[in-house]
GROMACS .gro file of C-alpha atoms in nm:
model
  239
    1PRO     CA    1  12.971   0.814   9.785
    2ARG     CA    2  12.788   1.012   9.517
    3ARG     CA    3  12.973   1.069   9.190
    4ASN     CA    4  12.682   1.266   9.047
    5LEU     CA    5  12.325   1.355   9.136
    6LEU     CA    6  12.038   1.453   8.911
    7PRO     CA    7  11.752   1.646   9.071
    8ARG     CA    8  11.507   1.538   8.800
    9PRO     CA    9  11.480   1.250   8.762
   10PRO     CA   10  11.607   1.208   9.120
   11ILE     CA   11  11.889   0.957   9.082
   12SER     CA   12  12.261   0.942   9.157
   13ASN     CA   13  12.577   0.761   9.048
   14LEU     CA   14  12.472   0.719   8.685
   15ASP     CA   15  12.722   0.604   8.425
   16LEU     CA   16  12.481   0.639   8.135
   17LEU     CA   17  12.148   0.808   8.069
   18PHE     CA   18  11.906   0.705   7.797
   19VAL     CA   19  11.751   1.038   7.699
   20THR     CA   20  11.420   0.923   7.551
   21VAL     CA   21  11.209   1.118   7.304
   22SER     CA   22  10.920   0.986   7.099
   23ALA     CA   23  10.884   1.032   6.726
   24THR     CA   24  10.514   1.103   6.789
   25GLU     CA   25  10.238   1.064   7.051
   26PRO     CA   26  10.352   1.282   7.225
   27ALA     CA   27  10.525   1.513   6.979
   28PRO     CA   28  10.903   1.526   7.030
   29ASP     CA   29  11.000   1.781   7.295
   30LEU     CA   30  11.351   1.882   7.188
   31TYR     CA   31  11.372   2.147   7.462
   32MET     CA   32  11.344   1.864   7.714
   33VAL     CA   33  11.603   1.657   7.529
   34ASP     CA   34  11.850   1.947   7.524
   35LYS     CA   35  11.798   2.016   7.894
   36LEU     CA   36  11.871   1.653   7.982
   37LEU     CA   37  12.182   1.661   7.763
   38ILE     CA   38  12.301   1.974   7.944
   39LEU     CA   39  12.258   1.795   8.278
   40CYS     CA   40  12.456   1.499   8.143
   41GLY     CA   41  12.737   1.731   8.040
   42VAL     CA   42  12.742   1.911   8.374
   43HIS     CA   43  12.748   1.588   8.576
   44GLY     CA   44  12.978   1.380   8.358
   45ILE     CA   45  12.712   1.128   8.253
   46ARG     CA   46  12.733   0.970   7.907
   47PRO     CA   47  12.404   1.019   7.720
   48ILE     CA   48  12.244   0.815   7.445
   49VAL     CA   49  11.945   0.967   7.269
   50CYS     CA   50  11.676   0.697   7.235
   51ILE     CA   51  11.400   0.776   6.986
   52THR     CA   52  11.090   0.568   7.060
   53LYS     CA   53  10.780   0.490   6.850
   54CYS     CA   54  10.978   0.515   6.527
   55ASP     CA   55  10.739   0.265   6.371
   56LEU     CA   56  10.457   0.520   6.408
   57ASP     CA   57  10.632   0.809   6.230
   58ALA     CA   58  10.957   0.719   6.058
   59ARG     CA   59  10.995   1.064   5.901
   60SER     CA   60  10.975   1.246   6.234
   61ALA     CA   61  11.215   0.993   6.389
   62THR     CA   62  11.468   1.049   6.111
   63LYS     CA   63  11.455   1.427   6.160
   64VAL     CA   64  11.524   1.392   6.531
   65ARG     CA   65  11.804   1.144   6.467
   66GLU     CA   66  11.974   1.380   6.220
   67VAL     CA   67  11.964   1.669   6.468
   68TYR     CA   68  12.142   1.479   6.744
   69GLU     CA   69  12.378   1.269   6.533
   70SER     CA   70  12.505   1.588   6.365
   71ALA     CA   71  12.559   1.734   6.714
   72GLY     CA   72  12.783   1.437   6.798
   73TYR     CA   73  12.556   1.220   7.014
   74SER     CA   74  12.493   0.847   6.990
   75VAL     CA   75  12.134   0.787   6.878
   76ARG     CA   76  11.928   0.467   6.887
   77MET     CA   77  11.591   0.427   6.714
   78THR     CA   78  11.332   0.193   6.862
   79GLY     CA   79  10.977   0.089   6.783
   80PHE     CA   80  10.744  -0.159   6.945
   81GLY     CA   81  10.444  -0.183   6.712
   82GLY     CA   82  10.357  -0.430   6.441
   83SER     CA   83  10.608  -0.283   6.195
   84SER     CA   84  10.893  -0.258   6.442
   85THR     CA   85  11.096  -0.568   6.352
   86GLY     CA   86  11.370  -0.356   6.194
   87TYR     CA   87  11.452  -0.200   6.532
   88GLU     CA   88  11.533  -0.519   6.723
   89SER     CA   89  11.907  -0.483   6.652
   90ASN     CA   90  11.897  -0.141   6.818
   91LEU     CA   91  11.758  -0.302   7.133
   92ASP     CA   92  12.050  -0.545   7.128
   93ALA     CA   93  12.288  -0.249   7.104
   94LEU     CA   94  12.121  -0.083   7.403
   95ARG     CA   95  12.149  -0.404   7.604
   96GLY     CA   96  12.520  -0.407   7.530
   97GLU     CA   97  12.555  -0.047   7.650
   98ILE     CA   98  12.407  -0.139   7.989
   99ALA     CA   99  12.647  -0.421   8.075
  100GLY     CA  100  12.828  -0.344   8.400
  101HIS     CA  101  12.686   0.009   8.429
  102ILE     CA  102  12.423   0.201   8.622
  103VAL     CA  103  12.185   0.330   8.356
  104GLY     CA  104  11.886   0.563   8.385
  105ILE     CA  105  11.598   0.609   8.142
  106ALA     CA  106  11.460   0.965   8.143
  107GLY     CA  107  11.222   1.176   7.938
  108GLN     CA  108  10.880   1.333   7.922
  109SER     CA  109  10.568   1.140   8.018
  110GLY     CA  110  10.432   0.904   7.756
  111VAL     CA  111  10.743   0.851   7.543
  112GLY     CA  112  10.760   0.482   7.633
  113LYS     CA  113  11.035   0.461   7.896
  114SER     CA  114  10.877   0.167   8.079
  115THR     CA  115  10.802  -0.011   7.751
  116LEU     CA  116  11.165   0.035   7.648
  117LEU     CA  117  11.283  -0.109   7.980
  118ASN     CA  118  11.046  -0.407   7.951
  119ARG     CA  119  11.155  -0.482   7.594
  120MET     CA  120  11.524  -0.468   7.682
  121ALA     CA  121  11.468  -0.693   7.984
  122GLU     CA  122  11.239  -0.919   7.775
  123ARG     CA  123  10.990  -0.934   8.060
  124ASP     CA  124  10.736  -0.700   8.221
  125LEU     CA  125  10.921  -0.516   8.497
  126MET     CA  126  10.706  -0.201   8.497
  127PRO     CA  127  10.344  -0.120   8.406
  128THR     CA  128  10.284   0.084   8.092
  129GLY     CA  129  10.012   0.328   7.987
  130ASP     CA  130   9.878   0.522   7.692
  131VAL     CA  131   9.901   0.885   7.587
  132SER     CA  132   9.596   1.093   7.675
  133LEU     CA  133   9.415   1.194   7.357
  134ARG     CA  134   9.266   1.498   7.532
  135ILE     CA  135   9.588   1.664   7.650
  136GLY     CA  136   9.841   1.495   7.419
  137ARG     CA  137  10.064   1.390   7.710
  138GLY     CA  138  10.143   1.062   7.876
  139ARG     CA  139   9.979   0.942   8.193
  140HIS     CA  140  10.214   0.875   8.485
  141THR     CA  141  10.253   0.498   8.522
  142THR     CA  142  10.596   0.512   8.691
  143ARG     CA  143  10.581   0.699   9.021
  144ARG     CA  144  10.924   0.636   9.169
  145VAL     CA  145  11.280   0.559   9.062
  146GLU     CA  146  11.343   0.186   9.073
  147LEU     CA  147  11.668   0.001   9.000
  148PHE     CA  148  11.663  -0.341   8.832
  149PRO     CA  149  11.972  -0.567   8.815
  150PHE     CA  150  12.060  -0.625   8.450
  151GLU     CA  151  12.368  -0.754   8.263
  152GLY     CA  152  12.601  -0.703   8.559
  153GLY     CA  153  12.474  -0.350   8.620
  154TYR     CA  154  12.146  -0.176   8.692
  155MET     CA  155  11.866  -0.021   8.484
  156ALA     CA  156  11.658   0.253   8.643
  157ASP     CA  157  11.310   0.344   8.527
  158THR     CA  158  11.212   0.697   8.631
  159PRO     CA  159  10.887   0.895   8.649
  160GLY     CA  160  10.807   1.100   8.340
  161PHE     CA  161  10.775   1.477   8.363
  162SER     CA  162  10.676   1.771   8.147
  163MET     CA  163  10.884   2.044   8.315
  164LEU     CA  164  11.256   2.066   8.393
  165ASP     CA  165  11.398   2.394   8.523
  166LEU     CA  166  11.772   2.429   8.454
  167TRP     CA  167  11.815   2.700   8.720
  168GLU     CA  168  11.650   2.481   8.984
  169ALA     CA  169  11.883   2.201   8.875
  170GLY     CA  170  12.180   2.425   8.958
  171VAL     CA  171  12.291   2.492   8.599
  172THR     CA  172  12.466   2.823   8.524
  173GLY     CA  173  12.489   3.003   8.193
  174GLU     CA  174  12.857   2.911   8.160
  175GLN     CA  175  12.766   2.542   8.183
  176VAL     CA  176  12.507   2.543   7.902
  177PRO     CA  177  12.769   2.472   7.627
  178LEU     CA  178  12.840   2.136   7.795
  179GLY     CA  179  12.517   2.015   7.634
  180TYR     CA  180  12.615   2.147   7.291
  181PRO     CA  181  12.935   1.972   7.174
  182GLU     CA  182  12.885   2.103   6.821
  183ILE     CA  183  12.920   2.458   6.956
  184LEU     CA  184  13.228   2.373   7.163
  185ARG     CA  185  13.393   2.220   6.854
  186VAL     CA  186  13.378   2.541   6.649
  187SER     CA  187  13.412   2.812   6.917
  188ASP     CA  188  13.792   2.860   6.910
  189PRO     CA  189  13.797   3.102   6.611
  190CYS     CA  190  13.551   3.342   6.780
  191ARG     CA  191  13.682   3.698   6.782
  192PHE     CA  192  13.650   3.742   7.157
  193GLN     CA  193  13.785   3.511   7.425
  194GLY     CA  194  13.496   3.399   7.643
  195CYS     CA  195  13.241   3.452   7.362
  196ARG     CA  196  12.895   3.343   7.478
  197HIS     CA  197  12.786   3.259   7.119
  198VAL     CA  198  12.465   3.455   7.162
  199ALA     CA  199  12.496   3.773   6.953
  200GLU     CA  200  12.863   3.876   6.974
  201PRO     CA  201  13.032   4.015   6.659
  202GLY     CA  202  13.281   3.777   6.502
  203CYS     CA  203  13.123   3.468   6.661
  204ALA     CA  204  13.236   3.161   6.465
  205VAL     CA  205  12.926   2.964   6.565
  206GLU     CA  206  12.699   3.177   6.345
  207ALA     CA  207  12.836   3.037   6.018
  208ALA     CA  208  12.920   2.686   6.137
  209GLY     CA  209  12.613   2.515   5.994
  210ILE     CA  210  12.475   2.413   6.335
  211ASP     CA  211  12.115   2.296   6.336
  212PRO     CA  212  11.905   2.616   6.370
  213GLY     CA  213  11.677   2.465   6.635
  214ARG     CA  214  11.969   2.356   6.851
  215LEU     CA  215  12.133   2.697   6.819
  216GLU     CA  216  11.807   2.877   6.907
  217ARG     CA  217  11.758   2.660   7.215
  218TYR     CA  218  12.119   2.709   7.325
  219ARG     CA  219  12.085   3.086   7.298
  220ARG     CA  220  11.755   3.086   7.483
  221PHE     CA  221  11.894   2.884   7.774
  222ARG     CA  222  12.223   3.078   7.785
  223SER     CA  223  12.058   3.421   7.777
  224ALA     CA  224  11.797   3.330   8.039
  225LEU     CA  225  12.049   3.181   8.283
  226ASP     CA  226  12.302   3.462   8.234
  227ALA     CA  227  12.030   3.715   8.315
  228ILE     CA  228  11.947   3.561   8.654
  229ASP     CA  229  12.067   3.754   8.959
  230PRO     CA  230  12.171   3.487   9.212
  231PHE     CA  231  12.115   3.735   9.497
  232ALA     CA  232  11.765   3.843   9.393
  233LYS     CA  233  11.492   3.774   9.643
  234ARG     CA  234  11.234   3.684   9.382
  235ARG     CA  235  11.241   3.345   9.218
  236PRO     CA  236  11.341   3.378   8.850
  237PRO     CA  237  11.105   3.258   8.573
  238PRO     CA  238  11.148   2.895   8.462
  239VAL     CA  239  11.434   2.825   8.220
   0.00000   0.00000   0.00000
C-alpha cells in the first residue's frame, strides 16, 4: 500500500528525501529546493537538504546552508573534488540517516545526485556526467528511478529535472506553508485568523526576520496557486 506518492520524481513510500542543490555548476536553484520541500511537507516525507560541490564554491554553499538551517531544516554539505576531505564526516552522517529507511535523492539535473549515491555506497552504482558549458545545466545520466538495497533500507537515484509544477503535483495554496516551517512558527500573532501571509495588514510574518528570498518564493507560490480556478477549462500557467 502507498503511504505517499511523488509525481516528480515518480516514487512512492519514501521515509526520507535528500533534496540536493549544488553550490555551483549549475547555480543553486532555490525555487526548485523550495518546491521539493513543499512536496515533502504535503506528503509527510522528512527532508534533508544536501548541498553538493561545496569544495568548488564554499561561500555559495555557506549561503545556501544558512537559508535552510535558519528555516529549520537539516542540512548536509558535501564535496567530491580534490579539496573535499573535510566533507567525509557528512557522508557518514548521511549513511546513518539511510539505515532502515526508503530514501530518495532528488534535484535538478547536474547537481551530482548519482555521484552522491556512489560515494555513500562506496562503489559505482550509477553512471555520472558533467554539466554542459553551453547551457549551464546537467546532462541526463539517470533515466529512471532505481532502488538499491543499503544499510537495511533502500536508496533511490532519480532522474534530474529542470521544471516542477506545483499545481500539476496536486498542491493547493493552503498547503504551501507546509514547506515553510519558519512561517508556521510565527503565524499565530497575525491579526486575522486564516492569514495567507501575502499582503494582509497585521501579518506577523512581515517583521519576523525570515530570509527575504524564502518569503518572496512563498508569496509567489501561494498567490499563484490561490489564483487558480480549479474549474477553468484552460490549463493554468506553471507554478
